[in-house]
PDB file of C-alpha atoms and ligand atoms in Angstrom:
ATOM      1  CA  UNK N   1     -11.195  14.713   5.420  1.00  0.00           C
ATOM      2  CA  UNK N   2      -8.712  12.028   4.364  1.00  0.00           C
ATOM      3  CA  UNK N   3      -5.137  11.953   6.825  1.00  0.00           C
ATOM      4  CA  UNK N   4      -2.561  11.357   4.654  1.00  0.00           C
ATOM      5  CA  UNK N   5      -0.569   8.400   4.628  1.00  0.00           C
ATOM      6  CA  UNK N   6       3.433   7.479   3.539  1.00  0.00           C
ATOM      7  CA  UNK N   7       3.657   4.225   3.303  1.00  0.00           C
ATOM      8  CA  UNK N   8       6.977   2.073   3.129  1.00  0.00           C
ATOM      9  CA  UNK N   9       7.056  -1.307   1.543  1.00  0.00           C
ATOM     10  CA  UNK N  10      10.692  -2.662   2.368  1.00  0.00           C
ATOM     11  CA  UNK N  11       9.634  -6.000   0.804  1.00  0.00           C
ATOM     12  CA  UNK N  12      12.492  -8.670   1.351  1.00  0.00           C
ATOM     13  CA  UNK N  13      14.687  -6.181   2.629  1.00  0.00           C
ATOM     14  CA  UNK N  14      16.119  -5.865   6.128  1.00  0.00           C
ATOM     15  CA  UNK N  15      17.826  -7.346   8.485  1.00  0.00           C
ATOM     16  CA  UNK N  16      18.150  -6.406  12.559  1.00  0.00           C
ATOM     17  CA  UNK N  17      20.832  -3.985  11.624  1.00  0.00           C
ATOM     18  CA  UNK N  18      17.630  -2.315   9.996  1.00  0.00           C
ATOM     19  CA  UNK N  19      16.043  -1.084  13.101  1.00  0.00           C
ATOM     20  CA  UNK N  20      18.688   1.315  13.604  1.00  0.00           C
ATOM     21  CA  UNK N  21      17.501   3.560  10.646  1.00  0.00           C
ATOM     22  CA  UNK N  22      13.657   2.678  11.936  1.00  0.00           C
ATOM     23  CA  UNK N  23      14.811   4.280  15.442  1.00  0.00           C
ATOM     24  CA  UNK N  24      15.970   7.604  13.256  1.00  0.00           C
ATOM     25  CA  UNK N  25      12.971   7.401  11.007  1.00  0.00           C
ATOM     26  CA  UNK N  26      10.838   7.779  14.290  1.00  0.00           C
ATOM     27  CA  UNK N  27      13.298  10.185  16.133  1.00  0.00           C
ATOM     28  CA  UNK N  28      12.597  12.627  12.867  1.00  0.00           C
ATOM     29  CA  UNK N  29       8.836  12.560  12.793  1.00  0.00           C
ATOM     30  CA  UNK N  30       7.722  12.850  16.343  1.00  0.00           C
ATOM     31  CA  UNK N  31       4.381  14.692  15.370  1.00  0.00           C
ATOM     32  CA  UNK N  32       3.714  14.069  11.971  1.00  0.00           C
ATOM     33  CA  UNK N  33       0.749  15.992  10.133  1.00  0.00           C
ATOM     34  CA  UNK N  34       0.463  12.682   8.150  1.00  0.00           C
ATOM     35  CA  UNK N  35      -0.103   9.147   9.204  1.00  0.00           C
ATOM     36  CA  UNK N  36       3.460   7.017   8.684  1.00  0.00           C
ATOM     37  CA  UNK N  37       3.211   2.799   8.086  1.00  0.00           C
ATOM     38  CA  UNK N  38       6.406   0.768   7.812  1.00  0.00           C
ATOM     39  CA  UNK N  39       6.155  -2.688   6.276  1.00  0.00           C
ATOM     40  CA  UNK N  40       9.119  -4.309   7.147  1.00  0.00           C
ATOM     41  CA  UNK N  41       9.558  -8.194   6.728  1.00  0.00           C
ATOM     42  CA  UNK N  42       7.953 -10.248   8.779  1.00  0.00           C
ATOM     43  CA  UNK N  43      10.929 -11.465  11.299  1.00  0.00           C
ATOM     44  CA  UNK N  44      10.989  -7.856  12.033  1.00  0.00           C
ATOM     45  CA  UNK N  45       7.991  -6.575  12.899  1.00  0.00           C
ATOM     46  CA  UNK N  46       8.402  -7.977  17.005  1.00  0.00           C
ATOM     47  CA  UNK N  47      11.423  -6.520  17.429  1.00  0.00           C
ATOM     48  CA  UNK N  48      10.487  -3.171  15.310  1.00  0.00           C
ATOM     49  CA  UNK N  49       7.878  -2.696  17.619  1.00  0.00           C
ATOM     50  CA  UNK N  50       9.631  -2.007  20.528  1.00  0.00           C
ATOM     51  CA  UNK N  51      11.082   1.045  18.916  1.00  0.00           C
ATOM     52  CA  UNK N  52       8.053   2.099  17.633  1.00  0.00           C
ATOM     53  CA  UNK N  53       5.627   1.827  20.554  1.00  0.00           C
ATOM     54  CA  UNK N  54       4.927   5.206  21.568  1.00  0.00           C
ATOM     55  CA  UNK N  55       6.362   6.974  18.222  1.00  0.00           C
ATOM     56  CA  UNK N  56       3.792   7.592  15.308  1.00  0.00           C
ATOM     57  CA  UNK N  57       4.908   4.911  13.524  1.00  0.00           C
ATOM     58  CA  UNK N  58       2.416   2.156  12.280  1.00  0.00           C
ATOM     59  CA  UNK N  59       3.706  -1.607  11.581  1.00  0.00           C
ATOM     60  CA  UNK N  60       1.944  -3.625   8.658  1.00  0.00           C
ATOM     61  CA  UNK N  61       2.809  -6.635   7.284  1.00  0.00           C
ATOM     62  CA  UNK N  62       3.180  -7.424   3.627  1.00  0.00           C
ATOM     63  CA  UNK N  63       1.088 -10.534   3.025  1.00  0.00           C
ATOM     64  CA  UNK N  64      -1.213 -12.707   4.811  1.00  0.00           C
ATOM     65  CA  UNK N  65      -2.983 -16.055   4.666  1.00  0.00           C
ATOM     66  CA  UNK N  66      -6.583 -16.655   4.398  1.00  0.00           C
ATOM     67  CA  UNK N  67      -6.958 -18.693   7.178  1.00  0.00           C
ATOM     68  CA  UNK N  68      -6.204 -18.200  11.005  1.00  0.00           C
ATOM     69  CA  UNK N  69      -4.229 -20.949  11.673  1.00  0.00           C
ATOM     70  CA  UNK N  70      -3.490 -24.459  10.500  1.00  0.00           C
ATOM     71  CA  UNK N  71      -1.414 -26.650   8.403  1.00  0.00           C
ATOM     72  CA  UNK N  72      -0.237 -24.160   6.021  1.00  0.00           C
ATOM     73  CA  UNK N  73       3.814 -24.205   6.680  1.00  0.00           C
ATOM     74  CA  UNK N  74       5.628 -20.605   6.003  1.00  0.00           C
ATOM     75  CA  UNK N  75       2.332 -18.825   5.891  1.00  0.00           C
ATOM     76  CA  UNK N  76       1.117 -16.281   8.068  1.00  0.00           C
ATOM     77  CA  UNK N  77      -2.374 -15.337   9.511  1.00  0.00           C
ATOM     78  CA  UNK N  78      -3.222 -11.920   9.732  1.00  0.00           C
ATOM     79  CA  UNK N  79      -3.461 -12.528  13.041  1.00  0.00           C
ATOM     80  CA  UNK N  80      -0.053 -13.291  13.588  1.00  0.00           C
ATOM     81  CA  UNK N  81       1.169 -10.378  12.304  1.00  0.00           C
ATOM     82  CA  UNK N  82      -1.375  -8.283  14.660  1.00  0.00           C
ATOM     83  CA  UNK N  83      -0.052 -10.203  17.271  1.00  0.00           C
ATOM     84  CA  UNK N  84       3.871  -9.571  16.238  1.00  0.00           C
ATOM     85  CA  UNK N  85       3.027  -5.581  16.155  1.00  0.00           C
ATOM     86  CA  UNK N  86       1.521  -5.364  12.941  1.00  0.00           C
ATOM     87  CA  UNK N  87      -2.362  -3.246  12.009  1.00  0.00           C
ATOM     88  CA  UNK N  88      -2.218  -3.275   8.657  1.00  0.00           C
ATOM     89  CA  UNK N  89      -1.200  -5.564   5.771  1.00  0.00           C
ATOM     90  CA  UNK N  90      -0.287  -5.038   2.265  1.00  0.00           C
ATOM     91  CA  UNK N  91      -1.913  -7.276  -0.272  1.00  0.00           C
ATOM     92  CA  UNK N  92      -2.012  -8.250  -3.431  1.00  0.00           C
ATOM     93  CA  UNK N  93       0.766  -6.503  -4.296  1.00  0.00           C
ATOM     94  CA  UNK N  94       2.067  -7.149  -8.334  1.00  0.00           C
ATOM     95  CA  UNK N  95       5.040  -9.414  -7.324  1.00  0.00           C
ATOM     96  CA  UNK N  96       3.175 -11.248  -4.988  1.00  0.00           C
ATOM     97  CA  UNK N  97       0.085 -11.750  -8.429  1.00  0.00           C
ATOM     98  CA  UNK N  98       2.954 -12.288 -10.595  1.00  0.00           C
ATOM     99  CA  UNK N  99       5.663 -14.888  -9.009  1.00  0.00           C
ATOM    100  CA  UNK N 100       3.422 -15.922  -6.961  1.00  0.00           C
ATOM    101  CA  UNK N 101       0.326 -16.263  -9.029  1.00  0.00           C
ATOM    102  CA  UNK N 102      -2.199 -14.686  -6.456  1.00  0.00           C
ATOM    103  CA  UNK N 103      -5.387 -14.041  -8.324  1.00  0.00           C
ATOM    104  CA  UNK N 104      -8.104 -10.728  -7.155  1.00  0.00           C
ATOM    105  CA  UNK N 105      -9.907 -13.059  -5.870  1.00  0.00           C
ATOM    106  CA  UNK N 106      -7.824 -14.490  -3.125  1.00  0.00           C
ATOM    107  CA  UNK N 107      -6.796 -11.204  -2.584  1.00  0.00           C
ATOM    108  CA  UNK N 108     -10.654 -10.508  -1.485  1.00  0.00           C
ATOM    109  CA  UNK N 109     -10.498 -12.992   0.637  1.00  0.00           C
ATOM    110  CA  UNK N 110      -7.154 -12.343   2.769  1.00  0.00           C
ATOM    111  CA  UNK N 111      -8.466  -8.898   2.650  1.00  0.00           C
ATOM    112  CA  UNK N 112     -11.782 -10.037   4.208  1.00  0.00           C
ATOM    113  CA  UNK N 113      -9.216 -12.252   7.008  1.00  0.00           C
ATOM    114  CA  UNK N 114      -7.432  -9.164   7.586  1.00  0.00           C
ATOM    115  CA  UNK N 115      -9.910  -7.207   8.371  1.00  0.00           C
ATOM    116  CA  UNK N 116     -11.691  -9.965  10.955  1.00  0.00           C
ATOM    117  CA  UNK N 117      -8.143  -9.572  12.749  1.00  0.00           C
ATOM    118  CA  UNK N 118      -8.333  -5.826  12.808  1.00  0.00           C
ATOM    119  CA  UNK N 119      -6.106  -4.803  10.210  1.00  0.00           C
ATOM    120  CA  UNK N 120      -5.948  -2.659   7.794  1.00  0.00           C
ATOM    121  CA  UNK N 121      -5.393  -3.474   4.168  1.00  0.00           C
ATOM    122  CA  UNK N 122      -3.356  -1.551   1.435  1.00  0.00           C
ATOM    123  CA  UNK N 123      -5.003  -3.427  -1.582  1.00  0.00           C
ATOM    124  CA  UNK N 124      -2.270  -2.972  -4.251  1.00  0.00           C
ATOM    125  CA  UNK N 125      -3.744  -2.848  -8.177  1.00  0.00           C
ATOM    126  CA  UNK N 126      -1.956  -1.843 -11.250  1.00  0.00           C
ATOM    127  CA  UNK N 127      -1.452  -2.921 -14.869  1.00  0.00           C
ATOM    128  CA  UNK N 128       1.308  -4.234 -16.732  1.00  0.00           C
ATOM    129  CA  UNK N 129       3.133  -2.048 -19.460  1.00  0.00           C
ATOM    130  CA  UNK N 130       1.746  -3.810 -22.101  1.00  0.00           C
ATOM    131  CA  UNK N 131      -1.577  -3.792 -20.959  1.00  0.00           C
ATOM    132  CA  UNK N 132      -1.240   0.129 -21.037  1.00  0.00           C
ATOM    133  CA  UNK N 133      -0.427   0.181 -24.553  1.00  0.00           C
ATOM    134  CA  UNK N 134      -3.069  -2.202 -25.287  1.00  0.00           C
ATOM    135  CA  UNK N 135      -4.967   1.113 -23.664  1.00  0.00           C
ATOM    136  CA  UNK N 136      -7.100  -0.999 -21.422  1.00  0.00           C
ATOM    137  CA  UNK N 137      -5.868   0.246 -18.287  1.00  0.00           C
ATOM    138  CA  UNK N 138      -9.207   1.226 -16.585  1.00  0.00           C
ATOM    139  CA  UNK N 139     -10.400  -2.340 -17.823  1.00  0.00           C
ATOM    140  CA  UNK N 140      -7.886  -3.862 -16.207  1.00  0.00           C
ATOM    141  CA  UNK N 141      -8.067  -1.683 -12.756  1.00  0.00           C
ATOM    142  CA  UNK N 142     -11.458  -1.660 -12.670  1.00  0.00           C
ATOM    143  CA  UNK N 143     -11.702  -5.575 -12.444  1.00  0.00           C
ATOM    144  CA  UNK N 144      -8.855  -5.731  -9.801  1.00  0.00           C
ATOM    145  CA  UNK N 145     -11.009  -3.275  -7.704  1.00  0.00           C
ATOM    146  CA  UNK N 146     -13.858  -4.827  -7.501  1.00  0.00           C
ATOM    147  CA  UNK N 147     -12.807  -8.539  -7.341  1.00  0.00           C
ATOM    148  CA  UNK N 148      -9.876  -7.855  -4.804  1.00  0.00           C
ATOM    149  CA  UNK N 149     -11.811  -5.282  -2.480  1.00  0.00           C
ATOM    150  CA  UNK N 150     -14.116  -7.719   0.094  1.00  0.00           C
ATOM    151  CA  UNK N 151     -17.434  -5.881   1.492  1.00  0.00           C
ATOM    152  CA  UNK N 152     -16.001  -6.006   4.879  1.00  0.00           C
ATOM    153  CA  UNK N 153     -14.125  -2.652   3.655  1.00  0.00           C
ATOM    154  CA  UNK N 154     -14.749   0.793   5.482  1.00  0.00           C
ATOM    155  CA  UNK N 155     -13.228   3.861   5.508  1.00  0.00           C
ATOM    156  CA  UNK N 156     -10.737   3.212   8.190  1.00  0.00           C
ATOM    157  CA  UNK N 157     -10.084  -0.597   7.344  1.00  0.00           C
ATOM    158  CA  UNK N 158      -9.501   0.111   3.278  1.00  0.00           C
ATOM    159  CA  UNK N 159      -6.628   1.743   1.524  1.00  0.00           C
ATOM    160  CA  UNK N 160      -5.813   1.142  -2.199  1.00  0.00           C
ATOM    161  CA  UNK N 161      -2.495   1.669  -3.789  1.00  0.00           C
ATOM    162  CA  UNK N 162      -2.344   2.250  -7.451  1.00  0.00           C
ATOM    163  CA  UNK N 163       1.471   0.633  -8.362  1.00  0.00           C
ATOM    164  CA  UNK N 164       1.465   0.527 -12.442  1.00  0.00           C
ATOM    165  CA  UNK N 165       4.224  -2.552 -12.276  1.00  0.00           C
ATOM    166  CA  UNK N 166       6.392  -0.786 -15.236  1.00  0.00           C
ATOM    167  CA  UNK N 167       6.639   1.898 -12.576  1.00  0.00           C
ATOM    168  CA  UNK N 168       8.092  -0.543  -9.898  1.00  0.00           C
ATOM    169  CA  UNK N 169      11.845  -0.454  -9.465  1.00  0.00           C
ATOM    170  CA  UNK N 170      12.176   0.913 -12.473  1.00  0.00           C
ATOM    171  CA  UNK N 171      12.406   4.663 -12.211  1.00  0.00           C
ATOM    172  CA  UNK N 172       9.809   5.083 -14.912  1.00  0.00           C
ATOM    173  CA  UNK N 173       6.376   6.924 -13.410  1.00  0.00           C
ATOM    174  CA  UNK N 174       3.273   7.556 -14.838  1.00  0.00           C
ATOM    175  CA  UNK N 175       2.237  11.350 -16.338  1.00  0.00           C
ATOM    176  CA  UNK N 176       0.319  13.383 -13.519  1.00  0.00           C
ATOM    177  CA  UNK N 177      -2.339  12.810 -15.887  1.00  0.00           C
ATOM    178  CA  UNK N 178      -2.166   9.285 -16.147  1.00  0.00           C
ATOM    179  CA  UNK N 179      -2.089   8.342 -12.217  1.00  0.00           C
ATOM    180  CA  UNK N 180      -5.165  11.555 -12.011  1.00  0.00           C
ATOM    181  CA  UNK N 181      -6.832   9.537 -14.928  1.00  0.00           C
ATOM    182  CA  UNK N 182      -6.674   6.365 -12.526  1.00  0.00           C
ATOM    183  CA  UNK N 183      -7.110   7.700  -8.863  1.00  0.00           C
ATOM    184  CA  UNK N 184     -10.277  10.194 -10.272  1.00  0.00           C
ATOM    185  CA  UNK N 185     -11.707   6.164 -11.645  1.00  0.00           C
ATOM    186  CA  UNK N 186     -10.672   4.466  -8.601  1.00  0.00           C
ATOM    187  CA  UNK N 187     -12.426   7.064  -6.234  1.00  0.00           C
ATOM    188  CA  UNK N 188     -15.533   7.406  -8.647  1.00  0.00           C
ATOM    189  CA  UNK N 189     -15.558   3.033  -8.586  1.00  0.00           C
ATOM    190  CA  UNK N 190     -15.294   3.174  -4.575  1.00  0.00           C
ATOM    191  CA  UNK N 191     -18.171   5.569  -4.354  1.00  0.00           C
ATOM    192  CA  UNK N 192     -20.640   3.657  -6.264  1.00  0.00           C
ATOM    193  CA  UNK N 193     -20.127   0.634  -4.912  1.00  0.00           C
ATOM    194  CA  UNK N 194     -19.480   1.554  -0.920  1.00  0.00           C
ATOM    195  CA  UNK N 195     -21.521   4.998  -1.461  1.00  0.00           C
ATOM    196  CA  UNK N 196     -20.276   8.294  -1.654  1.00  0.00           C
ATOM    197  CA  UNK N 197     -19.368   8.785   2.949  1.00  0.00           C
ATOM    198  CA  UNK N 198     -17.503   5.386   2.914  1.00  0.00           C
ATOM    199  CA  UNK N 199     -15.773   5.976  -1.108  1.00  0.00           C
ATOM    200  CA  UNK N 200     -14.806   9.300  -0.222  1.00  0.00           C
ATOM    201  CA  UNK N 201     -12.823   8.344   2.900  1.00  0.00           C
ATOM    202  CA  UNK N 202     -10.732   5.064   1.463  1.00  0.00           C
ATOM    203  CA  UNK N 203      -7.397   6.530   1.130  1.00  0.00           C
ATOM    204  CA  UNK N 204      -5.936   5.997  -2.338  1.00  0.00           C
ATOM    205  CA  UNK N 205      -2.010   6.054  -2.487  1.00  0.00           C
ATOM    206  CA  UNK N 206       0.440   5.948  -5.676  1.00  0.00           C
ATOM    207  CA  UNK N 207       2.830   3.320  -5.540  1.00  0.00           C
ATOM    208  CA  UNK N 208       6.367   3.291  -8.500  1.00  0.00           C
ATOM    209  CA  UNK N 209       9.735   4.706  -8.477  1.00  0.00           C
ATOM    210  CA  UNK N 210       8.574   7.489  -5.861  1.00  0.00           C
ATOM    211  CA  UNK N 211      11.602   9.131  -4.513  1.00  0.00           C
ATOM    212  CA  UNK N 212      12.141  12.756  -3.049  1.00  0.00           C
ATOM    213  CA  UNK N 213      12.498  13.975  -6.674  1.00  0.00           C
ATOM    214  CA  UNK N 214       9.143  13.443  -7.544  1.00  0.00           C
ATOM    215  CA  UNK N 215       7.531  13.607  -4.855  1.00  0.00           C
ATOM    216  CA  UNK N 216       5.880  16.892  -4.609  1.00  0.00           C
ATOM    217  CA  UNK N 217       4.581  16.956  -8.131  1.00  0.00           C
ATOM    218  CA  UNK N 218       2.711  12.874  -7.402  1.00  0.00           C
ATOM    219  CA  UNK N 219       0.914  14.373  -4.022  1.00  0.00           C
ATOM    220  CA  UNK N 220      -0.007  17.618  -6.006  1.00  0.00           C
ATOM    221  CA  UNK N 221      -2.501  15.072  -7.858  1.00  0.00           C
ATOM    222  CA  UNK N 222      -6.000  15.520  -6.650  1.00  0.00           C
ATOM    223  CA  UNK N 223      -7.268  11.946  -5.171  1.00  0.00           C
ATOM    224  CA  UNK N 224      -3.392  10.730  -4.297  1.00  0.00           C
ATOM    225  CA  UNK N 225      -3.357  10.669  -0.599  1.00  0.00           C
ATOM    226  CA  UNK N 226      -0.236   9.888   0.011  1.00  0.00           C
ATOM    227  CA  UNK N 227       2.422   6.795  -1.361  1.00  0.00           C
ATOM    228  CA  UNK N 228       3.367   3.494  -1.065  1.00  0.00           C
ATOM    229  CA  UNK N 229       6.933   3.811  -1.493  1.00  0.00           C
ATOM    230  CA  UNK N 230       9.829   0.757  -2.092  1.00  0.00           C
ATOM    231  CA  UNK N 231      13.391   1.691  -2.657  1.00  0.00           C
ATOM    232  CA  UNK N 232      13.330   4.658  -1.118  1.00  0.00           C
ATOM    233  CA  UNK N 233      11.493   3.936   1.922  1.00  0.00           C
ATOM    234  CA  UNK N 234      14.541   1.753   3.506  1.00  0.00           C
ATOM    235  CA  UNK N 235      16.916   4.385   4.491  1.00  0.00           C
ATOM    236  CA  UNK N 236      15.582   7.261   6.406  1.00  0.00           C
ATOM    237  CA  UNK N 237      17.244   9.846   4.650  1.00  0.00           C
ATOM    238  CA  UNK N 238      15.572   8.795   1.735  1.00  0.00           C
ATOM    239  CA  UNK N 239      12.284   8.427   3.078  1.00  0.00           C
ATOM    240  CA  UNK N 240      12.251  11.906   5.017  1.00  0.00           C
ATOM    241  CA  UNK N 241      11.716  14.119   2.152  1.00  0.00           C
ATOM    242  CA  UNK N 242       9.066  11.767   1.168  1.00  0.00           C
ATOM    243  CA  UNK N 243       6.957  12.458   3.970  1.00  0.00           C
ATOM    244  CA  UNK N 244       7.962  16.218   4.430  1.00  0.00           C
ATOM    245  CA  UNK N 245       6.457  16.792   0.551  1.00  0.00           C
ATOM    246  CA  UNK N 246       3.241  14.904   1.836  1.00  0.00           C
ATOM    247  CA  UNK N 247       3.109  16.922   5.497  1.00  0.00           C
ATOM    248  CA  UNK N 248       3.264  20.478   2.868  1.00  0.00           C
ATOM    249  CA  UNK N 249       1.246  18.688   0.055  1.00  0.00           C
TER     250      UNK N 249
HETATM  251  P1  13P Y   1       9.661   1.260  -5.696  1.00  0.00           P
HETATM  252  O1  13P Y   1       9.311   2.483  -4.891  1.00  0.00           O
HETATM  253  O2  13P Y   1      10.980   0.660  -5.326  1.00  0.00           O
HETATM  254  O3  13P Y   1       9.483   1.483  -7.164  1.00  0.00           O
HETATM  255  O4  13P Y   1       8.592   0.127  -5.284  1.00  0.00           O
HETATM  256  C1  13P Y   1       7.242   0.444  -5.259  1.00  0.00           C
HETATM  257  C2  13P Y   1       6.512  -0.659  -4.623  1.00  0.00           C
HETATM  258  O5  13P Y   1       6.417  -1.744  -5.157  1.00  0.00           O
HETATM  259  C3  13P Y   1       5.927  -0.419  -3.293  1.00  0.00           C
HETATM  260  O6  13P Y   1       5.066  -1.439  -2.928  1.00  0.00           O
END
């Protein structure tokens, strides 16, 4: 059986004053039916682990470097961040491919880094709007999967979130059918290449203008195992009801 996750992206978001809401966030989930990652920026994850040691909340950073160390200035190694509190990184995520022009294939291998460190990876894939009306979505997926996703992936090491990037800040979501259309491909992809044990137990999370209001209806989707929420994973009365609809999903 897959454990759920809610994932929280705050991307360049937060500042010390931050933690404050992190210290509620863990003060209303003490035993969570679900597992709960926060991926605040990188200056906070040492001092966000303090409040979190002990709760069930998980750190994760929200990009890494391929290398361990060296002359790369303003990166960071995946080991850094595992040092600073973090087990798990987000990658590849669309504004990281898009303003920062990361391709699948460096994805696999700060992926592959990540993992050597002992993190986890939320391996972010989606497709632009007008690649969905060009209908070539599942093209377009498909090819992020398997370039981005490096063998070192298991079951416990490996979670992909499906973020459409018309979906992202934008308040604009999918159909149920259209994210089921994707997650039921995804799943089906993971399986034949990792086999059916290790495909069956990657977590796959939705990722796009997921707020309480929808929430219920996007983990009612069979193969969405929980979110990778933005916006409304900064303020903790926001990002409550998130998790609450995934604990009774
Ligand atoms: P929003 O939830 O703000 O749409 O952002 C989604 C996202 O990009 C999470 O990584």
């Amino acid at each position: 059986m897959r454990r759920k996750l809610a994932a929280g992206n705050w991307k360049m978001n937060g500042l010390g004053a931050s933690l404050a809401d992190l210290r509620v966030l863990a003060d209303s989930h003490p035993e969570p039916s679900v597992d709960l990652l926060i991926c605040p920026p990188a200056t906070l994850l040492h001092p966000a682990r303090a409040i979190t040691e002990g709760t069930a909340i998980a750190l994760g950073g929200q990009d890494c470097h391929t290398e361990v160390s060296g002359a790369f200035t303003g990166d960071l190694s995946a080991e850094m961040l595992g040092d600073a509190g973090a087990t798990a990184v987000i990658l590849g995520h669309s504004e990281r491919r898009d303003k920062h022009r990361e391709t699948s294939e460096e994805v696999r291998v700060k992926a592959r880094a990540a993992h050597a460190a002992g993190l986890m990876t939320v391996i972010c894939l989606g497709e632009s709007m007008f690649q969905r009306e060009a209908t070539n979505t599942l093209d377009i997926i498909g090819a992020q999967l398997s370039l981005s996703v490096p063998d070192t992936s298991t079951g416990e090491n490996l979670v992909i979130a499906y973020e459409p990037v018309w979906a992202i800040g934008s308040g604009m979501t999918p159909t149920p059918e259209q994210i089921g259309e994707v997650h039921t491909f995804m799943r089906a992809r993971l399986e034949k290449r990792f086999g059916p044990g290790v495909g069956r137990s990657v977590r796959l999370l939705y990722g796009g203008s997921v707020k309480a209001a929808n929430a219920a209806e996007i983990f009612s989707i069979p193969d969405v195992d929980g979110a990778l929420v933005g916006g409304a994973s900064l303020k903790a009365s926001d990002f409550s009801p998130i998790i609450e609809a995934l604990e009774s999903a």
